[in-house]
Short mmCIF file of C-alpha atoms in Angstrom, two decimals:
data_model
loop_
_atom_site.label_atom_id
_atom_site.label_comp_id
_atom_site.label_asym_id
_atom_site.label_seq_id
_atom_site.Cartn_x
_atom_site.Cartn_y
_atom_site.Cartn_z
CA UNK A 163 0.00 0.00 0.00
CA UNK A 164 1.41 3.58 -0.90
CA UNK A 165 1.59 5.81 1.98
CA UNK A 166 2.36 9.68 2.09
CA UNK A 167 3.21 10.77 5.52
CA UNK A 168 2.25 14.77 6.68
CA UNK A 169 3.64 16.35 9.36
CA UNK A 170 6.33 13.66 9.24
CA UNK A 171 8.38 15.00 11.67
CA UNK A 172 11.53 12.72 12.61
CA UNK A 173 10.04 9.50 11.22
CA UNK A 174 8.30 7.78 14.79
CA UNK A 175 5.34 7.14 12.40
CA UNK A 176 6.62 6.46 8.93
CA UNK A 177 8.76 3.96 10.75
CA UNK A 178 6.50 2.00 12.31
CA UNK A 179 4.47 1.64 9.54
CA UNK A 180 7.36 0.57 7.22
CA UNK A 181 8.27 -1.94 9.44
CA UNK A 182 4.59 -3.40 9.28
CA UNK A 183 4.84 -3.56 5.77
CA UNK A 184 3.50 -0.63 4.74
CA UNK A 185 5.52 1.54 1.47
CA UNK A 186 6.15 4.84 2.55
CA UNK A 187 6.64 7.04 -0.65
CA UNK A 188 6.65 10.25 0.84
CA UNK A 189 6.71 12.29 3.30
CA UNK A 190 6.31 16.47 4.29
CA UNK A 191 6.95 18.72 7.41
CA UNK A 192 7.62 22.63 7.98
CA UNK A 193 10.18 21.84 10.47
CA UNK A 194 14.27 22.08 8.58
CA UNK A 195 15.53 20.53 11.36
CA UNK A 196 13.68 17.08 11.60
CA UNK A 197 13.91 16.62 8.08
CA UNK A 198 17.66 16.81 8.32
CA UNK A 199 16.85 13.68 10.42
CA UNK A 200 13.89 12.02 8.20
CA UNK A 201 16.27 12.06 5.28
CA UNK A 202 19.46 10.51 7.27
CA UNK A 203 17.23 7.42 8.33
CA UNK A 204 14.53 6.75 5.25
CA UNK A 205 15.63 6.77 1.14
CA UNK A 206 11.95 7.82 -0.50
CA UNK A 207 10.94 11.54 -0.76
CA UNK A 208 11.04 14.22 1.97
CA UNK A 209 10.41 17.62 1.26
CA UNK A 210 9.22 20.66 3.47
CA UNK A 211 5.95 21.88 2.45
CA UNK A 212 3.72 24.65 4.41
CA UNK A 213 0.56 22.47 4.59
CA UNK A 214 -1.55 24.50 5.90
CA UNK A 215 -1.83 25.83 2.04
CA UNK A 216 -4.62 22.84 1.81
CA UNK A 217 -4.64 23.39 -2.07
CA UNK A 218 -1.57 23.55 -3.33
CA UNK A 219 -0.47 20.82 -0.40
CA UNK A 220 -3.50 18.47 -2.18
CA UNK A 221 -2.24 19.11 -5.96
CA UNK A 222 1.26 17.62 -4.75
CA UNK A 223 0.20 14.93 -2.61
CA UNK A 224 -1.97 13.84 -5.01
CA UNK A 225 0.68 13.09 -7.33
CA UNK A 226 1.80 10.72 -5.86
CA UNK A 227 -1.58 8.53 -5.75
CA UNK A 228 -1.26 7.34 -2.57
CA UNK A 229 -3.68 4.84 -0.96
CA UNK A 230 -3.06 6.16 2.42
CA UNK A 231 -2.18 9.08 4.30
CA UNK A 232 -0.91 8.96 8.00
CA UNK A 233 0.02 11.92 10.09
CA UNK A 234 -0.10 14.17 13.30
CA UNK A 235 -0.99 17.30 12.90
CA UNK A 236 0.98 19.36 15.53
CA UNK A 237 -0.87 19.17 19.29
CA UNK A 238 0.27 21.79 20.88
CA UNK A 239 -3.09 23.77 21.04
CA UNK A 240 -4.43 20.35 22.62
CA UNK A 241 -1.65 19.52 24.64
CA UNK A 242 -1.89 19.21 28.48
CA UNK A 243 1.57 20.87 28.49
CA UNK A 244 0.87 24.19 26.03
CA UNK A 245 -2.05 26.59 26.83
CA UNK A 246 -4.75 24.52 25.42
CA UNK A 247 -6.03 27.25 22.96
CA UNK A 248 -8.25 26.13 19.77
CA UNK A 249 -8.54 29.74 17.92
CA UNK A 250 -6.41 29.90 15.32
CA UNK A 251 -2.66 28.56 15.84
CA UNK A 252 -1.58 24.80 15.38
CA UNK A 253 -4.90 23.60 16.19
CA UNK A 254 -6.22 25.31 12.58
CA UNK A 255 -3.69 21.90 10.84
CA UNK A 256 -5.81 19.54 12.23
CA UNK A 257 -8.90 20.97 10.21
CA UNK A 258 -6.47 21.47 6.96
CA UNK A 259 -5.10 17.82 7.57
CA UNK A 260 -8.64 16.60 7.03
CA UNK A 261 -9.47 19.09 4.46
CA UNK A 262 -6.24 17.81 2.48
CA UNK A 263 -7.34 14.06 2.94
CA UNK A 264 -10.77 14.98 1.99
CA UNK A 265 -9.59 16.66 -1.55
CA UNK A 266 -6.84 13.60 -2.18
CA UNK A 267 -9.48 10.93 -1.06
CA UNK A 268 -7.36 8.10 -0.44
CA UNK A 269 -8.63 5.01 0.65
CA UNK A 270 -7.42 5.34 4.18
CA UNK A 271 -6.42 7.84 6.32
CA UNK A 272 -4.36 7.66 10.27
CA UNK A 273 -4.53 10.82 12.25
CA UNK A 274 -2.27 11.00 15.57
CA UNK A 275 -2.83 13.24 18.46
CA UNK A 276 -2.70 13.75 21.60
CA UNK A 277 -5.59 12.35 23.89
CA UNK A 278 -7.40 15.78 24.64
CA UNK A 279 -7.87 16.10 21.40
CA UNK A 280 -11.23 14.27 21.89
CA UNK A 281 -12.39 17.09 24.37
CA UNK A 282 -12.70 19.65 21.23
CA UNK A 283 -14.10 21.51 19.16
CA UNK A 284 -11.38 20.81 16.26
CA UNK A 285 -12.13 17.49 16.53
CA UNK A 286 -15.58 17.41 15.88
CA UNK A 287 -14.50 19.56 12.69
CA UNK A 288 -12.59 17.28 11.00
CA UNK A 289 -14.71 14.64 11.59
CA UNK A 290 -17.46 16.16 9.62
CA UNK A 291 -14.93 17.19 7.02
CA UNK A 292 -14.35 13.03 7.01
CA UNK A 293 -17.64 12.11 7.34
CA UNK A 294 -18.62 14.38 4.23
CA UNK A 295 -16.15 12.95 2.03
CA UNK A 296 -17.14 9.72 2.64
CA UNK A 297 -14.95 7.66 5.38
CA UNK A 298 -15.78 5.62 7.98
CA UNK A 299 -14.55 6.89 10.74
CA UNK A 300 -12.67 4.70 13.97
CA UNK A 301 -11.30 6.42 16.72
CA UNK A 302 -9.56 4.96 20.32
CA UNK A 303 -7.09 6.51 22.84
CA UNK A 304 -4.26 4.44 23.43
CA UNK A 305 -1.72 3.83 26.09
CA UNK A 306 1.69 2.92 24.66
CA UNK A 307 2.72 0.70 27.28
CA UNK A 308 -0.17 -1.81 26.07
CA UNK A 309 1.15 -1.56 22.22
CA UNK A 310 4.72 -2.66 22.73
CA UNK A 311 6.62 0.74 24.21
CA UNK A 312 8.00 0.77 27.58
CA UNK A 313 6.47 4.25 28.02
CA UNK A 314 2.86 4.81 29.70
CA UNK A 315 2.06 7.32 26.86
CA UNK A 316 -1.64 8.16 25.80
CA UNK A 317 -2.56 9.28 22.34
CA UNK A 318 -5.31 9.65 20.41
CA UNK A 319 -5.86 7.33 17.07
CA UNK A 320 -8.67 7.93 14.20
CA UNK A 321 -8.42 5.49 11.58
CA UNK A 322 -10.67 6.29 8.70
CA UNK A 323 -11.44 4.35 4.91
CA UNK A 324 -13.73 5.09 2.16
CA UNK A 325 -17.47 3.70 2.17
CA UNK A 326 -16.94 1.87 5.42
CA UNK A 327 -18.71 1.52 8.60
CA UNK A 328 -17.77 3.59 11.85
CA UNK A 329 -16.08 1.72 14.66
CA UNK A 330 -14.67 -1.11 12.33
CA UNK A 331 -11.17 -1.25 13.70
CA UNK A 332 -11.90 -1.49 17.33
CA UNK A 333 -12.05 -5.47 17.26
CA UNK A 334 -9.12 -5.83 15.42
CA UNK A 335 -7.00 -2.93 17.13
CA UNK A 336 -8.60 -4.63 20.88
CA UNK A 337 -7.20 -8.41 19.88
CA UNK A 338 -3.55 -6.75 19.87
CA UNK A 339 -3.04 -5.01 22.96
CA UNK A 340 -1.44 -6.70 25.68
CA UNK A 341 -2.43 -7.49 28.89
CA UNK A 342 -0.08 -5.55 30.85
CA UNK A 343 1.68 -2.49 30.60
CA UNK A 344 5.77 -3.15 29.51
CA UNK A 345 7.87 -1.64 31.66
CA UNK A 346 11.45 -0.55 31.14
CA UNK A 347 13.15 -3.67 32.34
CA UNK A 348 10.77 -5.84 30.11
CA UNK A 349 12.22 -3.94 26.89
CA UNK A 350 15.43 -2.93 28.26
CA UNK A 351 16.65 -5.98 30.58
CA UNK A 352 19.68 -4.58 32.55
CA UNK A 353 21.39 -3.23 29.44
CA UNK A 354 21.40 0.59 30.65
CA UNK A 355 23.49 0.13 33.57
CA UNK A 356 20.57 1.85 35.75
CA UNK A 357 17.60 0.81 38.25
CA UNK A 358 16.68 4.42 39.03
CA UNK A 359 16.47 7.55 36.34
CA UNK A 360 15.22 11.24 37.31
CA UNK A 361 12.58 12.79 34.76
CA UNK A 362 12.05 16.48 35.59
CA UNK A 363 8.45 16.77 36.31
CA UNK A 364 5.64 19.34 35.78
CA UNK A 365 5.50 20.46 39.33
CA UNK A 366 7.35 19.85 42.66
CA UNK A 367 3.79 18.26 43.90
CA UNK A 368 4.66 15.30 41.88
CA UNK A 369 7.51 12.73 42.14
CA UNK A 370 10.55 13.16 40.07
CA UNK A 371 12.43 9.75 40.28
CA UNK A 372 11.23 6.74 38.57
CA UNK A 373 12.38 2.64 38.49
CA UNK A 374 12.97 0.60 35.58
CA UNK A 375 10.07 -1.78 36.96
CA UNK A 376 7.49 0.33 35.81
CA UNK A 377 6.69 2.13 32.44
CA UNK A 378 8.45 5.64 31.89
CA UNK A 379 6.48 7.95 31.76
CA UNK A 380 5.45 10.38 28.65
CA UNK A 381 8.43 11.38 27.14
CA UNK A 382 8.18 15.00 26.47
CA UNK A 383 10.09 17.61 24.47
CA UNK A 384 12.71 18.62 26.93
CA UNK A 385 14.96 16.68 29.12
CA UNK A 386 16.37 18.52 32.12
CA UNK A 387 18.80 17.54 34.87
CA UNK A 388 18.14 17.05 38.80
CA UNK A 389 18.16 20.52 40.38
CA UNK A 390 20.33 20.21 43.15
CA UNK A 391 17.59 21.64 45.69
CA UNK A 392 15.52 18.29 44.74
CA UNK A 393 13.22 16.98 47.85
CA UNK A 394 12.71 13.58 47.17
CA UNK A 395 9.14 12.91 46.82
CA UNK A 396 7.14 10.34 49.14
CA UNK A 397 5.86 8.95 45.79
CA UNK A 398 10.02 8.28 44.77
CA UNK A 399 10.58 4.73 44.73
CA UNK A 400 14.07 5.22 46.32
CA UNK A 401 14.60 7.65 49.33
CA UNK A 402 18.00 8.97 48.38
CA UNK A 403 19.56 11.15 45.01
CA UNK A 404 22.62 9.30 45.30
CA UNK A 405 23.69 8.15 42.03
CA UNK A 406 20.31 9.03 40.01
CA UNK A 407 20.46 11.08 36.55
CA UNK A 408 18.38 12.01 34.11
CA UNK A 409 18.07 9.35 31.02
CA UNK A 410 20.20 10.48 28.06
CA UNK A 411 18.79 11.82 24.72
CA UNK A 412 19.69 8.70 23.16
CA UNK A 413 18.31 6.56 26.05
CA UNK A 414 15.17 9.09 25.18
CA UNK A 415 14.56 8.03 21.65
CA UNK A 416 15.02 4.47 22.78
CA UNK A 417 11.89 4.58 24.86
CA UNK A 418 10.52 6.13 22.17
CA UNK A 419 11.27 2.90 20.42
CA UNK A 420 13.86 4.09 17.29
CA UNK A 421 16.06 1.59 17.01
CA UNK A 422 20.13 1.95 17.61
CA UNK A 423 20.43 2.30 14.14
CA UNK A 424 18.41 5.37 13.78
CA UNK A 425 20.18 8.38 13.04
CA UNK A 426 19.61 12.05 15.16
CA UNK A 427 21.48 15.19 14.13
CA UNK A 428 21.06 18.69 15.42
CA UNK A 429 21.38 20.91 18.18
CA UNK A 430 20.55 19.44 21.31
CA UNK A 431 17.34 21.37 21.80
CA UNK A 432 15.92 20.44 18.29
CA UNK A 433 16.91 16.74 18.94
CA UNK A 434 15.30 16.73 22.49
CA UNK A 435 12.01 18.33 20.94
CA UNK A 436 11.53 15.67 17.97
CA UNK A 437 12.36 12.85 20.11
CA UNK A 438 9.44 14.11 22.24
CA UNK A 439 7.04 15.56 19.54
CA UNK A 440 7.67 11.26 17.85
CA UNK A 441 5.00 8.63 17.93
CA UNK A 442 7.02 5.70 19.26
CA UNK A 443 7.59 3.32 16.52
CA UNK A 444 6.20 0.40 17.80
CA UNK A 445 2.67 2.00 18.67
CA UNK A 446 2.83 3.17 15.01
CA UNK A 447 3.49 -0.56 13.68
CA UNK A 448 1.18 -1.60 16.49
CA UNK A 449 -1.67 0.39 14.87
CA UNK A 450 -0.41 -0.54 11.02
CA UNK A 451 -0.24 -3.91 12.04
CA UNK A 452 -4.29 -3.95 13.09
CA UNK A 453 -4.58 -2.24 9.67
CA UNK A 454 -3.61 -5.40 7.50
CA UNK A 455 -5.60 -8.24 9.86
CA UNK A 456 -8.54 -6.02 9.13
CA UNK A 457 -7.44 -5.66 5.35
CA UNK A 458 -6.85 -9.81 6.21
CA UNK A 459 -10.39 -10.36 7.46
CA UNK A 460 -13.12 -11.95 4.96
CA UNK A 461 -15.74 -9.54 7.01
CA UNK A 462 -14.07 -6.22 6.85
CA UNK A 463 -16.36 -5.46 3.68
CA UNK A 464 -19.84 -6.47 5.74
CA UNK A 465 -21.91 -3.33 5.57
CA UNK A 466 -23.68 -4.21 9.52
CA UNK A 467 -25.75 -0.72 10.19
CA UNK A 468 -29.30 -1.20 8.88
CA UNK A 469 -30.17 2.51 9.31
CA UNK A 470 -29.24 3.73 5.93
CA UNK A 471 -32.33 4.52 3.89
CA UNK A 472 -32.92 2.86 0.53
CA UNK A 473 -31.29 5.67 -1.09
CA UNK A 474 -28.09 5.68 0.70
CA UNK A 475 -27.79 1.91 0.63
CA UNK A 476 -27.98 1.93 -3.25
CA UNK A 477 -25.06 4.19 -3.37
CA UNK A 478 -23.10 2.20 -0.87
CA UNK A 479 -23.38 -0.90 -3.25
CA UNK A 480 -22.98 1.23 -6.45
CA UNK A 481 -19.84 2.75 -4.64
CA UNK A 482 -18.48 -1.38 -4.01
CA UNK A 483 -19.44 -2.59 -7.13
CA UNK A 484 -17.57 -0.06 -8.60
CA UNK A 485 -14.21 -0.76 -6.80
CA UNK A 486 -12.09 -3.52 -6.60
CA UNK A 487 -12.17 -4.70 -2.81
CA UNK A 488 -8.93 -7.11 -2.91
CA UNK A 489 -6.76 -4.49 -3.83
CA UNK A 490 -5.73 -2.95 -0.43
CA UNK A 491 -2.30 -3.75 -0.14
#
């Protein structure tokens, strides 16, 4: 399946999805400096484009036919870190990302974000912008740590595809998720040298020192070290500073699940902030991975709501006998 990736950033989601299979053909962001880094680690097309110029951004992706689009719109607007302010600003991509998918009309569509996204108004937006261009739309929060990522990490999935039913990847997204959240030592072992790490956190009221039995926490776009006036926390897991540090920035994109071949270049700030802005790769391939056992699945082209009027179901079964359904990947 050809793929275009938008907001791209340093390849978290391209990645995953290549590694499920998926061909990734290109791939746009605004950002110089994490495109330095997309073009170090992946060999198709990477080019910055200003996409919130929906037209012009359409005409090119288009070009390149793809049967998919993935991407993450940036989140700060949304974000329970930035000032959570939907007029105008980042929060505007999200409704040009669905206005570009709903010009290209590919088959599918992925859109990331973070999980307050759900609490919007942008949200319900682009959904209408999906609805009217005829996807089904499937939407779930997940936690990272369930998907193969040794980081407890919620974020906001919707999965959409032409002429299909809403809701239709929840069973097969469900089937995949563990059981248990993975913790560092369950991806890691002992191979960082480490049982403790310090992660700067938010505010003082909360604990700053964390154990390798338990998920990291969200990874987030800076990294800072342990103040030395640092009162350990009754929520620490270890009563003492002795001998704790912060985790690297390669340790960083680790958790984020890039593998020790992936390449980072760039000031330190820059490399922090795309490590952070990244959707881990494996919750990436986890979600492409659900993608193809639905595509798999002799039911996924069942049509199961019966509240269509006769109308609307004629052009539902015009629109199927018209396209070739064993032709998704």
């Amino acid at each position: 399946m050809r793929v275009v990736d938008l907001f791209c950033g340093c390849g978290g989601l391209s990645l995953g999805f290549q590694k499920a299979g998926f061909d990734i053909i290109a791939a746009y962001d605004k950002w110089d400096a994490a495109l330095n880094v997309y073009r170090m680690n992946f060999k198709h097309h990477a080019e910055n484009m200003d996409l919130s110029n929906v037209s012009d951004s359409a005409n090119t992706i288009a070009s390149h036919e793809p049967d998919m689009i993935i991407g993450g719109p940036p989140c700060q607007d949304f974000s329970s870190a930035g000032k959570r302010n939907e007029d105008g600003g980042r929060g505007d991509l999200t409704i040009n990302y669905a206005e570009i998918i709903s010009q290209v009309r590919p088959k599918w569509f992925v859109m990331e974000n973070v999980a307050r996204i759900t609490k919007t108004q942008k949200l319900i937006e682009a959904k209408e912008i999906f609805k009217e261009a005829g996807y089904g739309l499937s939407q779930q929060v997940l936690d990272a740590s369930f998907c193969g990522v040794p980081q407890k990490r919620k974020r906001f999935f919707l999965i959409g595809k032409l002429r299909e039913m809403d809701g239709f990847m929840e069973p097969f997204i469900n089937s995949g998720m563990a059981t248990k959240p993975m913790t560092m030592r369950d991806y890691f072992g002992d191979s960082l040298g480490i049982e403790y790490y310090y992660r700067h956190p938010r505010s003082y009221l909360r604990r700053g020192i964390f154990s390798i039995d338990e998920p990291s926490p969200t990874v987030r776009g800076v990294n800072r070290p342990m103040p030395s006036g640092y009162k350990i926390h009754a929520n620490d897991p270890v009563q003492t500073k002795e001998g704790i540090r912060p985790l690297t920035t390669v340790e960083r994109s680790y958790i984020q699940t890039f593998p020790r071949s992936f390449k980072f270049e760039g000031n330190k700030t820059d490399v922090e902030q795309m490590i952070g802005n990244a959707v881990p790769v494996n919750l990436a391939k986890f979600v492409a991975t659900a993608i193809t056992k639905y595509i798999a699945s002799p039911h996924q082209h069942r049509f199961l709501e019966i509240s269509y009027d006769n109308k609307e179901l004629e052009e539902r079964l015009a629109w199927c006998a018209s396209d070739s359904l064993h032709d998704e990947i």
